[in-house]
PDB file of C-alpha atoms in Angstrom:
ATOM      1  CA  MET Y  13     -92.492  61.520 100.812  1.00 55.00           C
ATOM      2  CA  SER Y  14     -91.066  59.230  98.107  1.00 56.00           C
ATOM      3  CA  ALA Y  15     -89.954  60.732  94.814  1.00 61.00           C
ATOM      4  CA  PRO Y  16     -92.894  59.351  92.737  1.00 71.00           C
ATOM      5  CA  ALA Y  17     -95.385  60.611  95.329  1.00 71.00           C
ATOM      6  CA  ALA Y  18     -93.694  64.009  95.422  1.00 77.00           C
ATOM      7  CA  HIS Y  19     -94.132  64.352  91.669  1.00 83.00           C
ATOM      8  CA  PHE Y  20     -97.903  63.985  92.023  1.00 84.00           C
ATOM      9  CA  ARG Y  21     -98.435  66.435  94.891  1.00 86.00           C
ATOM     10  CA  LEU Y  22    -100.789  69.347  94.244  1.00 85.00           C
ATOM     11  CA  PRO Y  23     -99.304  72.204  92.198  1.00 88.00           C
ATOM     12  CA  CYS Y  24     -97.847  75.144  94.125  1.00 85.00           C
ATOM     13  CA  LEU Y  25     -98.949  78.292  92.327  1.00 86.00           C
ATOM     14  CA  SER Y  26     -97.620  81.839  92.470  1.00 89.00           C
ATOM     15  CA  TRP Y  27     -97.846  85.053  90.500  1.00 92.00           C
ATOM     16  CA  ARG Y  28     -94.307  84.461  89.247  1.00 93.00           C
ATOM     17  CA  PHE Y  29     -95.863  82.666  86.280  1.00 94.00           C
ATOM     18  CA  ALA Y  30     -96.740  86.108  84.854  1.00 95.00           C
ATOM     19  CA  SER Y  31     -93.073  86.756  83.982  1.00 95.00           C
ATOM     20  CA  VAL Y  32     -92.998  83.613  81.802  1.00 95.00           C
ATOM     21  CA  TRP Y  33     -96.301  84.598  80.184  1.00 96.00           C
ATOM     22  CA  SER Y  34     -94.789  88.023  79.439  1.00 95.00           C
ATOM     23  CA  ARG Y  35     -91.700  86.412  77.934  1.00 94.00           C
ATOM     24  CA  ASN Y  36     -93.812  84.248  75.615  1.00 94.00           C
ATOM     25  CA  PHE Y  37     -95.884  87.266  74.617  1.00 93.00           C
ATOM     26  CA  ARG Y  38     -92.832  89.332  73.709  1.00 93.00           C
ATOM     27  CA  VAL Y  39     -91.490  86.518  71.523  1.00 91.00           C
ATOM     28  CA  TRP Y  40     -94.872  85.996  69.833  1.00 90.00           C
ATOM     29  CA  ARG Y  41     -95.331  89.733  69.226  1.00 87.00           C
ATOM     30  CA  LYS Y  42     -92.539  89.653  66.639  1.00 83.00           C
ATOM     31  CA  LEU Y  43     -94.616  87.249  64.516  1.00 80.00           C
ATOM     32  CA  ALA Y  44     -98.088  88.314  65.640  1.00 74.00           C
ATOM     33  CA  LEU Y  45     -99.578  89.063  62.225  1.00 75.00           C
ATOM     34  CA  PRO Y  46     -98.675  85.793  60.442  1.00 76.00           C
ATOM     35  CA  SER Y  47     -99.633  83.894  63.598  1.00 72.00           C
ATOM     36  CA  LEU Y  48    -103.092  85.473  63.673  1.00 71.00           C
ATOM     37  CA  LEU Y  49    -103.604  84.950  59.956  1.00 74.00           C
ATOM     38  CA  GLY Y  50    -102.635  81.296  60.322  1.00 72.00           C
ATOM     39  CA  ASN Y  51    -105.077  80.795  63.177  1.00 71.00           C
ATOM     40  CA  LEU Y  52    -107.858  82.488  61.217  1.00 72.00           C
ATOM     41  CA  ALA Y  53    -107.334  80.743  57.897  1.00 73.00           C
ATOM     42  CA  ASP Y  54    -108.261  77.160  58.781  1.00 73.00           C
ATOM     43  CA  PRO Y  55    -111.595  77.794  60.562  1.00 74.00           C
ATOM     44  CA  MET Y  56    -112.625  80.434  58.024  1.00 76.00           C
ATOM     45  CA  ILE Y  57    -112.022  77.988  55.147  1.00 77.00           C
ATOM     46  CA  TYR Y  58    -114.197  75.434  56.943  1.00 73.00           C
ATOM     47  CA  LEU Y  59    -116.839  78.045  57.736  1.00 75.00           C
ATOM     48  CA  LEU Y  60    -117.127  79.515  54.253  1.00 73.00           C
ATOM     49  CA  GLY Y  61    -116.496  76.289  52.335  1.00 77.00           C
ATOM     50  CA  LEU Y  62    -118.902  74.105  54.281  1.00 74.00           C
ATOM     51  CA  GLY Y  63    -121.246  76.921  55.246  1.00 70.00           C
ATOM     52  CA  TYR Y  64    -121.946  77.954  51.670  1.00 73.00           C
ATOM     53  CA  GLY Y  65    -121.067  74.708  49.868  1.00 74.00           C
ATOM     54  CA  LEU Y  66    -122.818  72.181  52.070  1.00 69.00           C
ATOM     55  CA  GLY Y  67    -125.240  74.888  53.163  1.00 67.00           C
ATOM     56  CA  ALA Y  68    -126.571  75.043  49.607  1.00 68.00           C
ATOM     57  CA  LEU Y  69    -127.749  71.455  50.061  1.00 73.00           C
ATOM     58  CA  VAL Y  70    -128.697  71.434  53.747  1.00 77.00           C
ATOM     59  CA  LYS Y  71    -130.270  74.929  53.811  1.00 76.00           C
ATOM     60  CA  THR Y  72    -131.308  74.967  57.482  1.00 82.00           C
ATOM     61  CA  VAL Y  73    -130.417  73.069  60.660  1.00 83.00           C
ATOM     62  CA  ASP Y  74    -132.664  73.323  63.701  1.00 81.00           C
ATOM     63  CA  GLY Y  75    -134.507  76.135  61.980  1.00 83.00           C
ATOM     64  CA  VAL Y  76    -131.490  78.368  61.238  1.00 88.00           C
ATOM     65  CA  PRO Y  77    -129.303  78.692  58.110  1.00 88.00           C
ATOM     66  CA  TYR Y  78    -126.548  76.077  58.153  1.00 86.00           C
ATOM     67  CA  VAL Y  79    -123.754  78.650  58.001  1.00 86.00           C
ATOM     68  CA  HIS Y  80    -125.164  80.324  61.154  1.00 88.00           C
ATOM     69  CA  PHE Y  81    -125.327  76.928  62.857  1.00 90.00           C
ATOM     70  CA  LEU Y  82    -121.738  76.201  61.843  1.00 89.00           C
ATOM     71  CA  ALA Y  83    -120.355  79.554  63.030  1.00 89.00           C
ATOM     72  CA  ALA Y  84    -120.466  78.716  66.755  1.00 89.00           C
ATOM     73  CA  GLY Y  85    -118.813  75.381  66.154  1.00 90.00           C
ATOM     74  CA  MET Y  86    -115.997  77.060  64.228  1.00 89.00           C
ATOM     75  CA  VAL Y  87    -115.325  79.565  67.028  1.00 92.00           C
ATOM     76  CA  CYS Y  88    -114.970  76.746  69.568  1.00 94.00           C
ATOM     77  CA  PHE Y  89    -113.059  74.570  67.093  1.00 92.00           C
ATOM     78  CA  SER Y  90    -110.559  77.370  66.513  1.00 90.00           C
ATOM     79  CA  CYS Y  91    -109.982  77.866  70.252  1.00 93.00           C
ATOM     80  CA  MET Y  92    -109.377  74.137  70.689  1.00 95.00           C
ATOM     81  CA  ASN Y  93    -106.900  73.974  67.811  1.00 92.00           C
ATOM     82  CA  THR Y  94    -104.975  77.100  68.793  1.00 93.00           C
ATOM     83  CA  ALA Y  95    -104.544  76.001  72.411  1.00 95.00           C
ATOM     84  CA  SER Y  96    -103.610  72.472  71.344  1.00 95.00           C
ATOM     85  CA  PHE Y  97    -100.987  73.511  68.798  1.00 94.00           C
ATOM     86  CA  GLU Y  98     -99.432  76.009  71.203  1.00 94.00           C
ATOM     87  CA  THR Y  99     -99.092  73.537  74.079  1.00 96.00           C
ATOM     88  CA  LEU Y 100     -97.933  70.718  71.854  1.00 95.00           C
ATOM     89  CA  TYR Y 101     -95.522  72.005  69.235  1.00 94.00           C
ATOM     90  CA  SER Y 102     -94.489  75.362  70.717  1.00 94.00           C
ATOM     91  CA  ALA Y 103     -94.341  74.286  74.365  1.00 95.00           C
ATOM     92  CA  PHE Y 104     -92.529  71.065  73.439  1.00 96.00           C
ATOM     93  CA  SER Y 105     -89.941  73.121  71.566  1.00 95.00           C
ATOM     94  CA  ARG Y 106     -89.387  75.326  74.602  1.00 95.00           C
ATOM     95  CA  MET Y 107     -89.242  72.366  76.964  1.00 94.00           C
ATOM     96  CA  HIS Y 108     -87.325  69.718  75.015  1.00 92.00           C
ATOM     97  CA  VAL Y 109     -85.618  71.223  71.980  1.00 92.00           C
ATOM     98  CA  GLN Y 110     -84.617  74.729  73.037  1.00 92.00           C
ATOM     99  CA  ARG Y 111     -84.445  73.784  76.752  1.00 93.00           C
ATOM    100  CA  THR Y 112     -85.912  77.149  77.658  1.00 93.00           C
ATOM    101  CA  TRP Y 113     -87.688  75.663  80.663  1.00 94.00           C
ATOM    102  CA  GLU Y 114     -84.395  74.433  82.124  1.00 91.00           C
ATOM    103  CA  GLY Y 115     -82.971  77.922  81.857  1.00 91.00           C
ATOM    104  CA  LEU Y 116     -86.030  79.398  83.543  1.00 92.00           C
ATOM    105  CA  MET Y 117     -85.720  76.919  86.402  1.00 91.00           C
ATOM    106  CA  ASN Y 118     -82.287  78.352  87.193  1.00 90.00           C
ATOM    107  CA  THR Y 119     -84.099  81.520  88.306  1.00 88.00           C
ATOM    108  CA  PRO Y 120     -86.473  81.801  91.305  1.00 89.00           C
ATOM    109  CA  LEU Y 121     -89.191  80.303  89.086  1.00 91.00           C
ATOM    110  CA  ALA Y 122     -90.500  76.838  89.928  1.00 92.00           C
ATOM    111  CA  LEU Y 123     -91.519  74.278  87.326  1.00 94.00           C
ATOM    112  CA  ASP Y 124     -95.130  74.660  88.478  1.00 95.00           C
ATOM    113  CA  ASP Y 125     -94.963  78.367  87.558  1.00 95.00           C
ATOM    114  CA  ILE Y 126     -93.662  77.546  84.087  1.00 96.00           C
ATOM    115  CA  VAL Y 127     -96.369  74.973  83.337  1.00 97.00           C
ATOM    116  CA  LEU Y 128     -99.059  77.362  84.589  1.00 97.00           C
ATOM    117  CA  ALA Y 129     -97.638  80.139  82.419  1.00 97.00           C
ATOM    118  CA  GLU Y 130     -97.681  77.872  79.362  1.00 97.00           C
ATOM    119  CA  MET Y 131    -101.311  76.948  80.008  1.00 97.00           C
ATOM    120  CA  VAL Y 132    -102.430  80.559  80.499  1.00 97.00           C
ATOM    121  CA  TRP Y 133    -100.398  81.729  77.510  1.00 97.00           C
ATOM    122  CA  ALA Y 134    -101.966  79.093  75.248  1.00 97.00           C
ATOM    123  CA  ALA Y 135    -105.418  80.065  76.549  1.00 97.00           C
ATOM    124  CA  SER Y 136    -104.620  83.716  75.829  1.00 96.00           C
ATOM    125  CA  LYS Y 137    -103.675  82.897  72.242  1.00 93.00           C
ATOM    126  CA  ALA Y 138    -106.828  80.789  71.892  1.00 93.00           C
ATOM    127  CA  ALA Y 139    -108.933  83.647  73.243  1.00 93.00           C
ATOM    128  CA  LEU Y 140    -107.349  86.069  70.787  1.00 90.00           C
ATOM    129  CA  SER Y 141    -107.911  83.687  67.884  1.00 89.00           C
ATOM    130  CA  GLY Y 142    -111.468  82.892  68.939  1.00 90.00           C
ATOM    131  CA  THR Y 143    -112.337  86.559  69.432  1.00 91.00           C
ATOM    132  CA  ALA Y 144    -110.944  87.410  65.994  1.00 88.00           C
ATOM    133  CA  ILE Y 145    -113.089  84.717  64.377  1.00 88.00           C
ATOM    134  CA  LEU Y 146    -116.089  85.868  66.412  1.00 90.00           C
ATOM    135  CA  LEU Y 147    -115.548  89.372  65.036  1.00 89.00           C
ATOM    136  CA  VAL Y 148    -115.307  88.102  61.460  1.00 86.00           C
ATOM    137  CA  VAL Y 149    -118.427  85.958  61.930  1.00 88.00           C
ATOM    138  CA  THR Y 150    -120.272  89.040  63.209  1.00 89.00           C
ATOM    139  CA  LEU Y 151    -119.097  91.166  60.282  1.00 87.00           C
ATOM    140  CA  PHE Y 152    -120.335  88.490  57.862  1.00 85.00           C
ATOM    141  CA  GLY Y 153    -123.725  88.636  59.573  1.00 87.00           C
ATOM    142  CA  PHE Y 154    -123.683  85.036  60.812  1.00 86.00           C
ATOM    143  CA  THR Y 155    -124.574  86.268  64.291  1.00 86.00           C
ATOM    144  CA  SER Y 156    -126.212  89.520  65.328  1.00 81.00           C
ATOM    145  CA  SER Y 157    -127.306  88.932  68.915  1.00 85.00           C
ATOM    146  CA  ALA Y 158    -125.893  90.953  71.829  1.00 89.00           C
ATOM    147  CA  LEU Y 159    -125.722  87.632  73.702  1.00 91.00           C
ATOM    148  CA  THR Y 160    -122.741  86.792  71.494  1.00 91.00           C
ATOM    149  CA  LEU Y 161    -120.601  88.867  73.875  1.00 92.00           C
ATOM    150  CA  GLY Y 162    -121.087  86.068  76.405  1.00 93.00           C
ATOM    151  CA  VAL Y 163    -118.953  83.831  74.212  1.00 94.00           C
ATOM    152  CA  VAL Y 164    -115.836  85.959  74.838  1.00 93.00           C
ATOM    153  CA  PRO Y 165    -115.132  84.729  78.400  1.00 93.00           C
ATOM    154  CA  LEU Y 166    -116.160  81.221  77.359  1.00 95.00           C
ATOM    155  CA  ILE Y 167    -113.433  80.990  74.730  1.00 95.00           C
ATOM    156  CA  PHE Y 168    -110.770  81.671  77.352  1.00 96.00           C
ATOM    157  CA  LEU Y 169    -112.082  78.727  79.397  1.00 97.00           C
ATOM    158  CA  ILE Y 170    -112.025  76.578  76.247  1.00 97.00           C
ATOM    159  CA  GLY Y 171    -108.405  77.599  75.804  1.00 96.00           C
ATOM    160  CA  LEU Y 172    -107.523  76.671  79.384  1.00 97.00           C
ATOM    161  CA  THR Y 173    -109.238  73.299  79.018  1.00 97.00           C
ATOM    162  CA  PHE Y 174    -107.424  72.223  75.872  1.00 97.00           C
ATOM    163  CA  ALA Y 175    -104.143  73.824  76.924  1.00 97.00           C
ATOM    164  CA  ALA Y 176    -104.135  71.701  80.079  1.00 97.00           C
ATOM    165  CA  MET Y 177    -104.808  68.530  78.111  1.00 97.00           C
ATOM    166  CA  GLY Y 178    -102.189  69.438  75.536  1.00 97.00           C
ATOM    167  CA  LEU Y 179     -99.546  69.912  78.230  1.00 97.00           C
ATOM    168  CA  VAL Y 180    -100.259  66.396  79.508  1.00 97.00           C
ATOM    169  CA  VAL Y 181     -99.420  65.036  76.055  1.00 97.00           C
ATOM    170  CA  THR Y 182     -96.340  67.263  75.834  1.00 97.00           C
ATOM    171  CA  ALA Y 183     -95.066  65.884  79.140  1.00 96.00           C
ATOM    172  CA  LEU Y 184     -95.274  62.359  77.709  1.00 95.00           C
ATOM    173  CA  ALA Y 185     -94.074  63.017  74.159  1.00 95.00           C
ATOM    174  CA  PRO Y 186     -90.655  61.706  73.082  1.00 94.00           C
ATOM    175  CA  ASN Y 187     -90.749  63.707  69.808  1.00 94.00           C
ATOM    176  CA  TYR Y 188     -92.973  65.778  67.528  1.00 95.00           C
ATOM    177  CA  ASP Y 189     -94.374  62.720  65.737  1.00 94.00           C
ATOM    178  CA  PHE Y 190     -96.073  61.641  68.952  1.00 95.00           C
ATOM    179  CA  PHE Y 191     -98.545  64.508  68.618  1.00 96.00           C
ATOM    180  CA  MET Y 192    -100.136  62.964  65.538  1.00 94.00           C
ATOM    181  CA  TYR Y 193    -101.619  60.249  67.753  1.00 95.00           C
ATOM    182  CA  TYR Y 194    -103.288  62.904  69.902  1.00 96.00           C
ATOM    183  CA  PHE Y 195    -104.751  64.758  66.920  1.00 94.00           C
ATOM    184  CA  THR Y 196    -105.774  61.631  65.009  1.00 94.00           C
ATOM    185  CA  LEU Y 197    -107.209  59.647  67.935  1.00 93.00           C
ATOM    186  CA  PHE Y 198    -108.622  62.431  70.101  1.00 94.00           C
ATOM    187  CA  ILE Y 199    -108.894  65.936  68.597  1.00 94.00           C
ATOM    188  CA  THR Y 200    -110.286  64.979  65.175  1.00 92.00           C
ATOM    189  CA  PRO Y 201    -112.900  62.496  66.495  1.00 92.00           C
ATOM    190  CA  MET Y 202    -113.917  65.081  69.111  1.00 93.00           C
ATOM    191  CA  ALA Y 203    -114.514  67.693  66.419  1.00 91.00           C
ATOM    192  CA  LEU Y 204    -116.731  65.237  64.550  1.00 90.00           C
ATOM    193  CA  LEU Y 205    -118.679  64.052  67.594  1.00 91.00           C
ATOM    194  CA  SER Y 206    -119.184  67.300  69.525  1.00 92.00           C
ATOM    195  CA  GLY Y 207    -121.708  69.085  67.330  1.00 90.00           C
ATOM    196  CA  VAL Y 208    -119.349  71.290  65.342  1.00 89.00           C
ATOM    197  CA  PHE Y 209    -120.720  70.276  61.932  1.00 89.00           C
ATOM    198  CA  PHE Y 210    -124.112  68.739  62.732  1.00 87.00           C
ATOM    199  CA  PRO Y 211    -126.508  68.466  65.707  1.00 89.00           C
ATOM    200  CA  LEU Y 212    -125.691  65.880  68.348  1.00 89.00           C
ATOM    201  CA  ASP Y 213    -129.204  64.445  68.169  1.00 87.00           C
ATOM    202  CA  GLN Y 214    -128.331  63.084  64.713  1.00 86.00           C
ATOM    203  CA  LEU Y 215    -125.868  60.646  66.298  1.00 86.00           C
ATOM    204  CA  PRO Y 216    -126.788  57.151  67.533  1.00 88.00           C
ATOM    205  CA  ALA Y 217    -127.803  57.084  71.193  1.00 88.00           C
ATOM    206  CA  ALA Y 218    -124.538  55.501  72.360  1.00 89.00           C
ATOM    207  CA  LEU Y 219    -122.463  58.158  70.625  1.00 88.00           C
ATOM    208  CA  GLN Y 220    -124.656  60.906  72.052  1.00 89.00           C
ATOM    209  CA  ILE Y 221    -123.831  59.635  75.543  1.00 91.00           C
ATOM    210  CA  GLY Y 222    -120.149  59.500  74.669  1.00 90.00           C
ATOM    211  CA  ALA Y 223    -120.262  63.029  73.261  1.00 89.00           C
ATOM    212  CA  GLN Y 224    -121.469  64.335  76.620  1.00 90.00           C
ATOM    213  CA  MET Y 225    -118.082  63.338  78.041  1.00 93.00           C
ATOM    214  CA  LEU Y 226    -116.196  65.537  75.571  1.00 95.00           C
ATOM    215  CA  PRO Y 227    -115.327  69.089  76.661  1.00 96.00           C
ATOM    216  CA  LEU Y 228    -115.826  70.546  73.187  1.00 96.00           C
ATOM    217  CA  ALA Y 229    -119.463  69.422  73.171  1.00 95.00           C
ATOM    218  CA  HIS Y 230    -120.103  71.336  76.394  1.00 96.00           C
ATOM    219  CA  ALA Y 231    -118.420  74.451  74.994  1.00 96.00           C
ATOM    220  CA  ILE Y 232    -120.586  74.371  71.885  1.00 95.00           C
ATOM    221  CA  ALA Y 233    -123.713  73.753  73.975  1.00 95.00           C
ATOM    222  CA  ILE Y 234    -123.137  77.186  75.519  1.00 96.00           C
ATOM    223  CA  ALA Y 235    -121.719  79.092  72.547  1.00 95.00           C
ATOM    224  CA  ARG Y 236    -124.264  78.106  69.892  1.00 94.00           C
ATOM    225  CA  PRO Y 237    -127.420  79.321  71.692  1.00 94.00           C
ATOM    226  CA  LEU Y 238    -125.702  82.596  72.611  1.00 95.00           C
ATOM    227  CA  MET Y 239    -124.679  83.233  69.016  1.00 94.00           C
ATOM    228  CA  LEU Y 240    -128.199  82.404  67.832  1.00 92.00           C
ATOM    229  CA  GLY Y 241    -129.725  84.869  70.294  1.00 91.00           C
ATOM    230  CA  GLU Y 242    -130.943  82.339  72.859  1.00 91.00           C
ATOM    231  CA  LEU Y 243    -130.062  81.687  76.475  1.00 93.00           C
ATOM    232  CA  PRO Y 244    -128.353  78.289  76.890  1.00 92.00           C
ATOM    233  CA  THR Y 245    -129.675  75.741  79.371  1.00 89.00           C
ATOM    234  CA  ALA Y 246    -127.679  73.913  82.063  1.00 88.00           C
ATOM    235  CA  VAL Y 247    -124.847  76.437  81.829  1.00 94.00           C
ATOM    236  CA  LEU Y 248    -123.275  75.546  85.189  1.00 96.00           C
ATOM    237  CA  PRO Y 249    -122.952  71.797  84.456  1.00 95.00           C
ATOM    238  CA  HIS Y 250    -121.371  72.579  81.090  1.00 96.00           C
ATOM    239  CA  LEU Y 251    -118.912  75.002  82.682  1.00 96.00           C
ATOM    240  CA  ALA Y 252    -118.181  72.515  85.470  1.00 96.00           C
ATOM    241  CA  VAL Y 253    -117.200  69.800  82.992  1.00 96.00           C
ATOM    242  CA  MET Y 254    -114.769  72.107  81.186  1.00 97.00           C
ATOM    243  CA  ALA Y 255    -113.344  73.434  84.465  1.00 97.00           C
ATOM    244  CA  ALA Y 256    -112.838  69.859  85.695  1.00 97.00           C
ATOM    245  CA  TYR Y 257    -110.944  68.936  82.525  1.00 97.00           C
ATOM    246  CA  ALA Y 258    -108.791  72.052  82.942  1.00 97.00           C
ATOM    247  CA  ALA Y 259    -108.063  71.437  86.644  1.00 96.00           C
ATOM    248  CA  VAL Y 260    -107.318  67.716  86.379  1.00 97.00           C
ATOM    249  CA  GLY Y 261    -105.380  68.225  83.162  1.00 97.00           C
ATOM    250  CA  PHE Y 262    -103.222  70.915  84.760  1.00 97.00           C
ATOM    251  CA  TRP Y 263    -102.477  68.735  87.794  1.00 97.00           C
ATOM    252  CA  LEU Y 264    -101.498  65.814  85.551  1.00 97.00           C
ATOM    253  CA  ALA Y 265     -99.419  68.080  83.317  1.00 97.00           C
ATOM    254  CA  VAL Y 266     -97.482  69.465  86.282  1.00 96.00           C
ATOM    255  CA  SER Y 267     -97.028  66.021  87.824  1.00 95.00           C
ATOM    256  CA  LEU Y 268     -95.842  64.350  84.621  1.00 96.00           C
ATOM    257  CA  THR Y 269     -93.538  67.247  83.770  1.00 95.00           C
ATOM    258  CA  ARG Y 270     -91.991  67.022  87.246  1.00 93.00           C
ATOM    259  CA  ARG Y 271     -91.389  63.333  86.673  1.00 93.00           C
ATOM    260  CA  ARG Y 272     -89.789  64.085  83.322  1.00 92.00           C
ATOM    261  CA  LEU Y 273     -87.570  67.026  84.263  1.00 89.00           C
ATOM    262  CA  LEU Y 274     -86.992  66.781  88.027  1.00 83.00           C
ATOM    263  CA  LYS Y 275     -85.263  63.409  88.286  1.00 69.00           C
TER     264      LYS Y 275
END
């Protein structure tokens, strides 16, 4: 097998990734409180600022108070941002600046294990952040349904999805400035087009079709009904889209990182 073809072979996974996950957790634990507060601040500002400010003008959306409508979008938005920042800035630092990954590869760990650990670690942080916001939203009374518990496993899948995509960008990035393209051209438009702030049916027909290709839209399509006390429809197709993004993104991330580091 030629070198380029070898880079793009299927990932070889093992439980050894857990040791890298544990290492990242122990480092993060030293700064856990400021990290959690930072992850909570941005979505809560959006939720309270827009929920009460814009909500005073909009009143209701789809028959529910605007702040209740916005709450589900903010939970998913927070998971996306947390996973993206972790796999971009933090993972890039470990890979390129600190060269932690190179040190780990001098042990029995394979590069595939390291990339998997980074993806699962970012998803774990996203799940923690999303669960914290879900708790705050519940305490504020923006959701009161027992179905809200169904959002907890969903936020981990959201984390995996955006962590995988973030690692693809990290594998290609020459420096930190490169990440602004990803946020400006992909993450921000996705937040605006996926139903975080307003219903998708308010978009032109062409944009509605485009929104159905975005993983965040499928996450919100499940989370919002659950948080409003309703059972979502077409759950399996929504989950399948997110799982496909996660699987393909992980394969690309591993392949591109091999090409970058295993020359």
